[in-house]
Coordinates of C-alpha atoms and ligand atoms in Angstrom, one line a residue:
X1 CA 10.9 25.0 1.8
X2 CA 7.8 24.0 -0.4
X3 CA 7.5 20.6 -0.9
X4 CA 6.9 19.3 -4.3
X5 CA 4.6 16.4 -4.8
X6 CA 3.8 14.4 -7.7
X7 CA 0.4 13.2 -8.2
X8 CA -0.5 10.8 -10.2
X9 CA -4.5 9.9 -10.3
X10 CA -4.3 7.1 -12.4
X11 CA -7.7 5.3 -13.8
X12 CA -11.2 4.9 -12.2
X13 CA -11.8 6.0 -9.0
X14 CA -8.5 7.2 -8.9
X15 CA -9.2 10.2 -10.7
X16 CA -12.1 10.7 -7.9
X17 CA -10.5 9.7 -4.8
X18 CA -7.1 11.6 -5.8
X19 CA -9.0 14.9 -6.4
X20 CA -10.8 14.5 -2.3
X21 CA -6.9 14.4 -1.0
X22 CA -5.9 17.1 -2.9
X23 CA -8.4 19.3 -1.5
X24 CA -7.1 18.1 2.0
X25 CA -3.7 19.3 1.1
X26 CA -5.0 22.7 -0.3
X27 CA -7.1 23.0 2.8
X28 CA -3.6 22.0 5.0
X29 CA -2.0 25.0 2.4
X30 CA -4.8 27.3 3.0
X31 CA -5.6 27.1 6.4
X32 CA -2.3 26.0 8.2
X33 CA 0.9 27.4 6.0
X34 CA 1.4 23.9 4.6
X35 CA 4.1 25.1 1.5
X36 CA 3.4 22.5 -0.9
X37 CA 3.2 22.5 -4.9
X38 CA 1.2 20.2 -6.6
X39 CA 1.5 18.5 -10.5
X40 CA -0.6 16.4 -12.2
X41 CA 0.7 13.4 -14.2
X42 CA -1.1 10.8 -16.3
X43 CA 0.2 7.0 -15.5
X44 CA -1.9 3.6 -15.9
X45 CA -4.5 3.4 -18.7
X46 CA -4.1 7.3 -18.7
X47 CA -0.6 6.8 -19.6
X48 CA -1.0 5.0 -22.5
X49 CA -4.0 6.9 -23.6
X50 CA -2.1 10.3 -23.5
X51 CA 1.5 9.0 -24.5
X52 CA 1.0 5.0 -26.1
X53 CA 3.1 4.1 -22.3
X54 CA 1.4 3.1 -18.9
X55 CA 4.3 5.5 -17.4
X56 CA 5.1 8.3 -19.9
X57 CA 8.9 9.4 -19.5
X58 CA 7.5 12.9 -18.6
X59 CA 5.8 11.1 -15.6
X60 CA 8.5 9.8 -14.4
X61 CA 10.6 12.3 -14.4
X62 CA 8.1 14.5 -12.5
X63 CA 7.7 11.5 -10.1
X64 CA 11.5 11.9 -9.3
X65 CA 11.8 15.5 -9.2
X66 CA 9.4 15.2 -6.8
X67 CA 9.6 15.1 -2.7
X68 CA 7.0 12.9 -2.7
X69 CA 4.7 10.7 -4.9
X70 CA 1.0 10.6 -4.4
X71 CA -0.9 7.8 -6.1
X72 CA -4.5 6.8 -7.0
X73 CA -4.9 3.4 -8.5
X74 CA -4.3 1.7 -12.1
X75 CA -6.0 -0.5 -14.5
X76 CA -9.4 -1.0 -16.2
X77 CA -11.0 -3.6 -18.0
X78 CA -10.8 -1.5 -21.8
X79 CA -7.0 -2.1 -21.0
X80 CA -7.2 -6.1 -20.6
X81 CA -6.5 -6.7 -24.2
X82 CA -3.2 -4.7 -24.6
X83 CA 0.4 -6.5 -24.6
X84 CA 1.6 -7.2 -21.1
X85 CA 4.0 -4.6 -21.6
X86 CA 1.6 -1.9 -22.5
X87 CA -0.9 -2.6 -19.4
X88 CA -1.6 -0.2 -16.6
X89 CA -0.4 -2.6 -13.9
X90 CA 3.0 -2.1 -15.7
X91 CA 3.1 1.3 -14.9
X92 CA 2.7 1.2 -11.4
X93 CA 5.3 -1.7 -11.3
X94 CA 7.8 0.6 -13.4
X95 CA 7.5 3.7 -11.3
X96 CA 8.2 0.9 -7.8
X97 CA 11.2 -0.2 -9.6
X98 CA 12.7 2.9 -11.1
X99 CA 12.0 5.1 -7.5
X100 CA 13.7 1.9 -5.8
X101 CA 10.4 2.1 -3.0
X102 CA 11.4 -1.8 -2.1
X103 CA 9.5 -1.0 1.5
X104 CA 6.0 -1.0 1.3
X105 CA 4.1 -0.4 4.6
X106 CA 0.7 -1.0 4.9
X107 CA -1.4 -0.9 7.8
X108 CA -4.0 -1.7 9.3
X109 CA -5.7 -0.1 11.2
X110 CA -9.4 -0.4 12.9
X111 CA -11.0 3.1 13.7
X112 CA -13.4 2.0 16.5
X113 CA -16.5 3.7 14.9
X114 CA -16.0 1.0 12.4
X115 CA -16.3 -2.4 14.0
X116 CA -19.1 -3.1 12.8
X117 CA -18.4 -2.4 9.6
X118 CA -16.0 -5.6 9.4
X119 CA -17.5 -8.7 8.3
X120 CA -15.5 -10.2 11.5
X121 CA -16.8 -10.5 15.0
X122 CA -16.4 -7.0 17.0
X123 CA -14.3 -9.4 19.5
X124 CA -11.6 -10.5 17.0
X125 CA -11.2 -7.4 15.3
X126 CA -11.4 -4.4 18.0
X127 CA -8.2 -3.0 18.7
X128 CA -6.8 -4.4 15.6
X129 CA -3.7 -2.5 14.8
X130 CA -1.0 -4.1 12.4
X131 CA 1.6 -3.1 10.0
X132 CA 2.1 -5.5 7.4
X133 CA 5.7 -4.5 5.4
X134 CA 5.5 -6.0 1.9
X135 CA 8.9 -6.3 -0.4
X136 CA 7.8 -4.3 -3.3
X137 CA 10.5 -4.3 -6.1
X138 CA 11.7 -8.3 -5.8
X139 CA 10.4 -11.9 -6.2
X140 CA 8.1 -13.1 -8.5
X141 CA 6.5 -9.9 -9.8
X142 CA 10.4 -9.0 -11.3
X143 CA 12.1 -12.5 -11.6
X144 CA 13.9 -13.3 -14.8
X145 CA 13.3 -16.0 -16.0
X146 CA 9.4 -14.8 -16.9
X147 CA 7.6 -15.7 -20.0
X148 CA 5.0 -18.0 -22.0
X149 CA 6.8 -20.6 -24.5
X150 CA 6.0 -23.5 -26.5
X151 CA 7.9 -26.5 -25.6
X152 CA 9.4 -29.3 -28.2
X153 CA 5.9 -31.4 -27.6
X154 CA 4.0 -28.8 -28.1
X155 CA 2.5 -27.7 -25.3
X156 CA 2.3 -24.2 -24.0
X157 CA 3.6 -22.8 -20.6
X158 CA 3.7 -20.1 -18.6
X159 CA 7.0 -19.5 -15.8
X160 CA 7.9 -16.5 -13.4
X161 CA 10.9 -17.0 -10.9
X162 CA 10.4 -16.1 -7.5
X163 CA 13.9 -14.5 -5.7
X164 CA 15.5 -12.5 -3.4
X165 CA 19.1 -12.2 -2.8
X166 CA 20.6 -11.3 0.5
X167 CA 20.7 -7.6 0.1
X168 CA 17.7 -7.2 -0.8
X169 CA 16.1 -9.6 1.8
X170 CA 18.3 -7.8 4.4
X171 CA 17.1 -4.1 3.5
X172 CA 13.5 -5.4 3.8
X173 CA 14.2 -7.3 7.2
X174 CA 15.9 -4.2 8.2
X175 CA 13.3 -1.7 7.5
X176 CA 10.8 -4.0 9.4
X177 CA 12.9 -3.9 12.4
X178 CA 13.2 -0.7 12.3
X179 CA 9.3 0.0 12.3
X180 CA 8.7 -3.1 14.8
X181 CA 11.4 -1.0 16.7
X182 CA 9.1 2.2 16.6
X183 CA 5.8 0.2 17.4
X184 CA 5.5 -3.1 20.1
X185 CA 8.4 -4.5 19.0
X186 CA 6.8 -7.8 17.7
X187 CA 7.9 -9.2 14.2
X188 CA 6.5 -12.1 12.7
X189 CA 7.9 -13.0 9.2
X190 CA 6.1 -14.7 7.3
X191 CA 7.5 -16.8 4.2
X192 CA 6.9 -20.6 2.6
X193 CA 10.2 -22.0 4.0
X194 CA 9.1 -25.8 4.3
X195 CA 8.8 -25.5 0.5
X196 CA 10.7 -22.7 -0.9
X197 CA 14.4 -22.5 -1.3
X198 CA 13.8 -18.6 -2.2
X199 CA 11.8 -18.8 1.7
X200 CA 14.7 -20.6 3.3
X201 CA 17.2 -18.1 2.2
X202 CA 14.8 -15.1 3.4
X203 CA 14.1 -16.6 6.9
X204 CA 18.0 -17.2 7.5
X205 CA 19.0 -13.7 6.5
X206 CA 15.9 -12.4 8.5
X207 CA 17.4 -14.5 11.7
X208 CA 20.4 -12.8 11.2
X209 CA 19.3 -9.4 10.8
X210 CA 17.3 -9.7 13.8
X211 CA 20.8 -10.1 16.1
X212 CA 21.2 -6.5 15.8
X213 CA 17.3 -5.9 17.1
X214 CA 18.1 -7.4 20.3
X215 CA 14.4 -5.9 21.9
X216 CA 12.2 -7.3 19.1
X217 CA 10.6 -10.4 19.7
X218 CA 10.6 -12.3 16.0
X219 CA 8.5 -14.5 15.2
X220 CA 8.4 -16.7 11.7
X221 CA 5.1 -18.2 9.9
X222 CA 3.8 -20.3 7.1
X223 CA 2.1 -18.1 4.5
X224 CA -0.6 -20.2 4.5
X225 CA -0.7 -20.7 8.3
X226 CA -0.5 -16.4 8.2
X227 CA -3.5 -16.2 6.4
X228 CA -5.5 -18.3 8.4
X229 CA -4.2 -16.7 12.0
X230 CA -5.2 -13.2 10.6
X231 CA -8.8 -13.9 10.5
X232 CA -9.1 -16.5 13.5
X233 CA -6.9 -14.0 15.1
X234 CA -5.6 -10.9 13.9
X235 CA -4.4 -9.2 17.2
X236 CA -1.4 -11.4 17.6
X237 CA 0.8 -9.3 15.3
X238 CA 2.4 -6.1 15.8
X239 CA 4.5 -5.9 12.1
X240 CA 4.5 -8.5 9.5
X241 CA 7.5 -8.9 6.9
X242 CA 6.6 -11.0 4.0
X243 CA 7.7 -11.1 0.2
X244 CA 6.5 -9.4 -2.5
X245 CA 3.4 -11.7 -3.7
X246 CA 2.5 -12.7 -0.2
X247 CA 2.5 -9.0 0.6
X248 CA -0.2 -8.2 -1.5
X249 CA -2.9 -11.0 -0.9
X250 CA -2.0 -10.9 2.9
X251 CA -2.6 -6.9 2.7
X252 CA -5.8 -7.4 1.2
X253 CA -7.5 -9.9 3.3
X254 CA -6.0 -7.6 6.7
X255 CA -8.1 -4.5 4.9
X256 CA -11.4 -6.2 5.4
X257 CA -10.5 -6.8 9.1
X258 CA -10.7 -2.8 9.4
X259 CA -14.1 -2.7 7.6
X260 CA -13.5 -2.3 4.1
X261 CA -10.3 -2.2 2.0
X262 CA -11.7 1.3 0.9
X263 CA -10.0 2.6 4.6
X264 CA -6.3 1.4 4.0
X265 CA -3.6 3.8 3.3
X266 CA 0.2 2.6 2.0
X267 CA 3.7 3.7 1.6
X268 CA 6.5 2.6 -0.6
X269 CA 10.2 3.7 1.0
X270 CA 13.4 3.8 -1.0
X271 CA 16.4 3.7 0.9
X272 CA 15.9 7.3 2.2
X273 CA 12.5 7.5 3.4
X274 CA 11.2 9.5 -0.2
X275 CA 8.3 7.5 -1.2
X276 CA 5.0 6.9 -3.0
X277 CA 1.8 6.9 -1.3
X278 CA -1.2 5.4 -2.7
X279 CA -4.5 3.8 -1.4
X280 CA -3.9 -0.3 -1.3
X281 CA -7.1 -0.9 -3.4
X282 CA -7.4 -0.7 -7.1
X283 CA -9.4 1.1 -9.8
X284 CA -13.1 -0.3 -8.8
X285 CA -14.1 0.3 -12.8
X286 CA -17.4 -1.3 -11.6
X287 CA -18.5 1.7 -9.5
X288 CA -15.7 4.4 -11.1
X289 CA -17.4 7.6 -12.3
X290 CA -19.9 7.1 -9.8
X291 CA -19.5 9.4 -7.5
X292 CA -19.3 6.7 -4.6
X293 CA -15.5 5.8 -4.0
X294 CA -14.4 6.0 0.1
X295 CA -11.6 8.6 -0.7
X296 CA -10.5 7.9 3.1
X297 CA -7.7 5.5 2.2
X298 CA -6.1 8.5 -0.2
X299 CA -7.0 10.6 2.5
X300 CA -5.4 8.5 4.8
X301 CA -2.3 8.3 2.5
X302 CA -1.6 11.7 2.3
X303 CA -1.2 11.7 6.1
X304 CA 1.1 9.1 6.1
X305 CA 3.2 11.4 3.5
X306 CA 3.4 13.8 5.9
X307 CA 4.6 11.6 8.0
X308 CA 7.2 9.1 6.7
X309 CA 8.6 11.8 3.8
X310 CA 7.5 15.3 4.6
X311 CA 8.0 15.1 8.5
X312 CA 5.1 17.1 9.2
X313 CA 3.7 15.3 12.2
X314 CA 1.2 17.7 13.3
X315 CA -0.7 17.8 9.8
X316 CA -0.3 14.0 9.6
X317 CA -2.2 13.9 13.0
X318 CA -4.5 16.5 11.9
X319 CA -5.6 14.5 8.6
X320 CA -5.8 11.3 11.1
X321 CA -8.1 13.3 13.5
X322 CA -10.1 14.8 10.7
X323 CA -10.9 11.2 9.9
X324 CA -11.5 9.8 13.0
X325 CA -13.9 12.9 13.7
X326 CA -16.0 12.5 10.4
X327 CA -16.8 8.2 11.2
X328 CA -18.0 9.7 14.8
X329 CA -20.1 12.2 13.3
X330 CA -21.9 9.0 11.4
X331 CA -20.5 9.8 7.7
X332 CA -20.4 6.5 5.6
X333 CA -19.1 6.0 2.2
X334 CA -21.3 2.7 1.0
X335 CA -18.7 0.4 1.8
X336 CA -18.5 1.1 5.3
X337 CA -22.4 1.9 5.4
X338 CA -24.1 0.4 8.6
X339 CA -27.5 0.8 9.5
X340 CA -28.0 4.2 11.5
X341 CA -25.0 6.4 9.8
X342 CA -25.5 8.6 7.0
X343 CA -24.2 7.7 3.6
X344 CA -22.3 9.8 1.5
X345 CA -20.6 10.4 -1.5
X346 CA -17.4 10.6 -2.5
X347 CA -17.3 14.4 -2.3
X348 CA -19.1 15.0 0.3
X349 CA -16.8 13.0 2.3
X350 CA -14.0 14.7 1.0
X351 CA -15.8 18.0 2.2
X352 CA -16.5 16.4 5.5
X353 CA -12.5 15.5 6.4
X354 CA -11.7 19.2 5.1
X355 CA -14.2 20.8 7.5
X356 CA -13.2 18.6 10.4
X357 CA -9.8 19.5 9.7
Ligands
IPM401 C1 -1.4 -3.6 -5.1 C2 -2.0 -4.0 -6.4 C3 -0.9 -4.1 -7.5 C4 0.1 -5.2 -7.0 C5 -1.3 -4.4 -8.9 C6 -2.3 -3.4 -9.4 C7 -0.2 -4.5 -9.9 O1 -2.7 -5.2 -6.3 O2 -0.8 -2.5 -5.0 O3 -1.5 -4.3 -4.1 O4 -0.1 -6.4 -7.2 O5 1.1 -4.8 -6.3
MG402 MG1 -2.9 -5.8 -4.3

């Protein structure tokens, strides 16, 4: 059957990075019978310059039609003035919420070619291989309460509400067991229970979803404590659970363990594995239009498409290879430029996975 996949470019680099991996999957149509139709759809700062919305209806009904969801990246500073409701960011938080894609994997992942691409010592960070799963449609970034109000005195103030409730703390729990399951069955949790009621509720439910995972040693830690043990010392976790918020900055600081966050792929899950797939960096407006962008992490993300929604292991593995090939035959975007390798464009890179493939 052909597969139907949304994509959505978004703003900035996205528009450059997204066209690279759609030239991987016409080359995986092309070459190897891949039976896939492709449609473009504005979201972000696109959105709301085509339709007055960061996620046009049209968009999102495409995005749901769809088999899968492909992703580049939203916002840009010519948006920073519009209502909060009108911003990019909103867009990509609508399309999480109304898909119900509350698992959001995102690894990391050192390709050896690249360790000295890290700003970390070679010794901490070779080998690294970690999956961090990030709640992605609860806490803070969705509480109700949310808002800025003027109290009696006077004085302004702004309030979000962080929570979970059990459901959705056990479907998250349950989708990292399932993955920690899959890898070296090692889960470390990570939450802010010595201050957090919202925490304290999440680590019992985790506890008790972990009974039924019998084989996977689980492990809990501070958020704060987690961000400190990932750069003294990364290799200790297999899968990370966290929430929503923590998710993200944790996800960030574990890309520059790999070399740059310009390598680092993600999914989102619903309940039945269809997904969005989208590099974990943003719009880069500072170097958008230039030509420059790593397209590997959209690369990257395609792959995992194949994998996770499309079950096409083989041309997941191929994209993977393709990737790994092009960093041993010395091809550099200029964030993972090292002395001695050749640097490239965005492009060219793109036409360096597709001949490797
Ligand atoms: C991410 C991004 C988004 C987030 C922004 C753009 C809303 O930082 O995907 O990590 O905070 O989730
Ligand atoms: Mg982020």
């Amino acid at each position: 059957m052909t597969k139907k996949i949304a994509v959505l470019p978004g703003d900035g680099i996205g528009q450059e990075i997204v066209a690279e991996a759609v030239k991987v999957m016409e080359a995986l149509k092309s070459r190897f019978g891949f039976r896939v139709e492709m449609e473009q759809a504005p979201i972000g700062g696109a959105g709301y310059d085509t339709a007055r919305h960061p996620l046009p209806e049209s968009t999102l009904r495409l995005a749901k039609a769809a088999d899968a969801v492909l992703l580049g990246a939203v916002g840009g500073p010519q948006y920073d003035a519009l209502p909060r409701e009108q911003r990019p960011e909103r867009g990509l938080l609508g399309i999480r919420s109304e898909l119900g894609l509350f698992s959001n994997l995102r690894p990391a992942l050192l390709y050896p070619q690249l360790v000295h691409a890290s700003t970390l010592k070679p010794e901490v960070v070779s080998g690294l291989d970690l999956m961090i799963v990030r709640e992605l449609t609860g806490s803070v970034y969705f509480g109700k309460p949310r808002g800025i109000r003027t109290r009696e005195d006077g004085v302004r103030e702004g309030f979000n509400t962080m929570i979970y409730s059990e459901p959705e703390v056990e479907r998250i729990a349950r989708s990292a067991f399932e993955i920690a399951m899959k890898r070296n069955r090692k889960l470390c949790s990570v939450d802010k229970a010595n201050v957090l009621e919202v925490s304290e509720l999440w680590r019992e439910v985790v506890i008790r979803v972990g009974k039924d995972y019998p084989k996977v040693e689980l492990s809990h830690m501070y958020v704060d404590n987690a961000a400190m043990q990932l750069v003294r010392a990364p290799k200790q976790f297999d899968v990370m659970v966290t929430d929503n918020m923590f998710g993200d900055i944790l996800s960030d600081q574990a890309s520059m363990l790999t070399g740059s966050i310009g390598m680092l792929p993600s999914a989102s899950l619903d309940k039945n594995g269809k997904g969005m797939y989208e590099p974990i960096h943003g719009s880069a407006p500072d170097i958008a239009g230039k030509g420059i962008a790593n397209p590997l992490a959209t690369i990257l993300s395609v792959a995992m498409m194949l994998r996770y929604t499309l079950n096409e292991i083989a041309l997941a593995d191929r994209i993977e290879q393709a990737v790994s090939r092009v960093l041993d035959q010395g091809y550099r975007t200029g964030d993972i430029w090292t002395e001695g390798t050749k640097k490239v464009g965005t492009k060219e890179m793109g036409d360096a996975v597709v001949a490797a493939l």
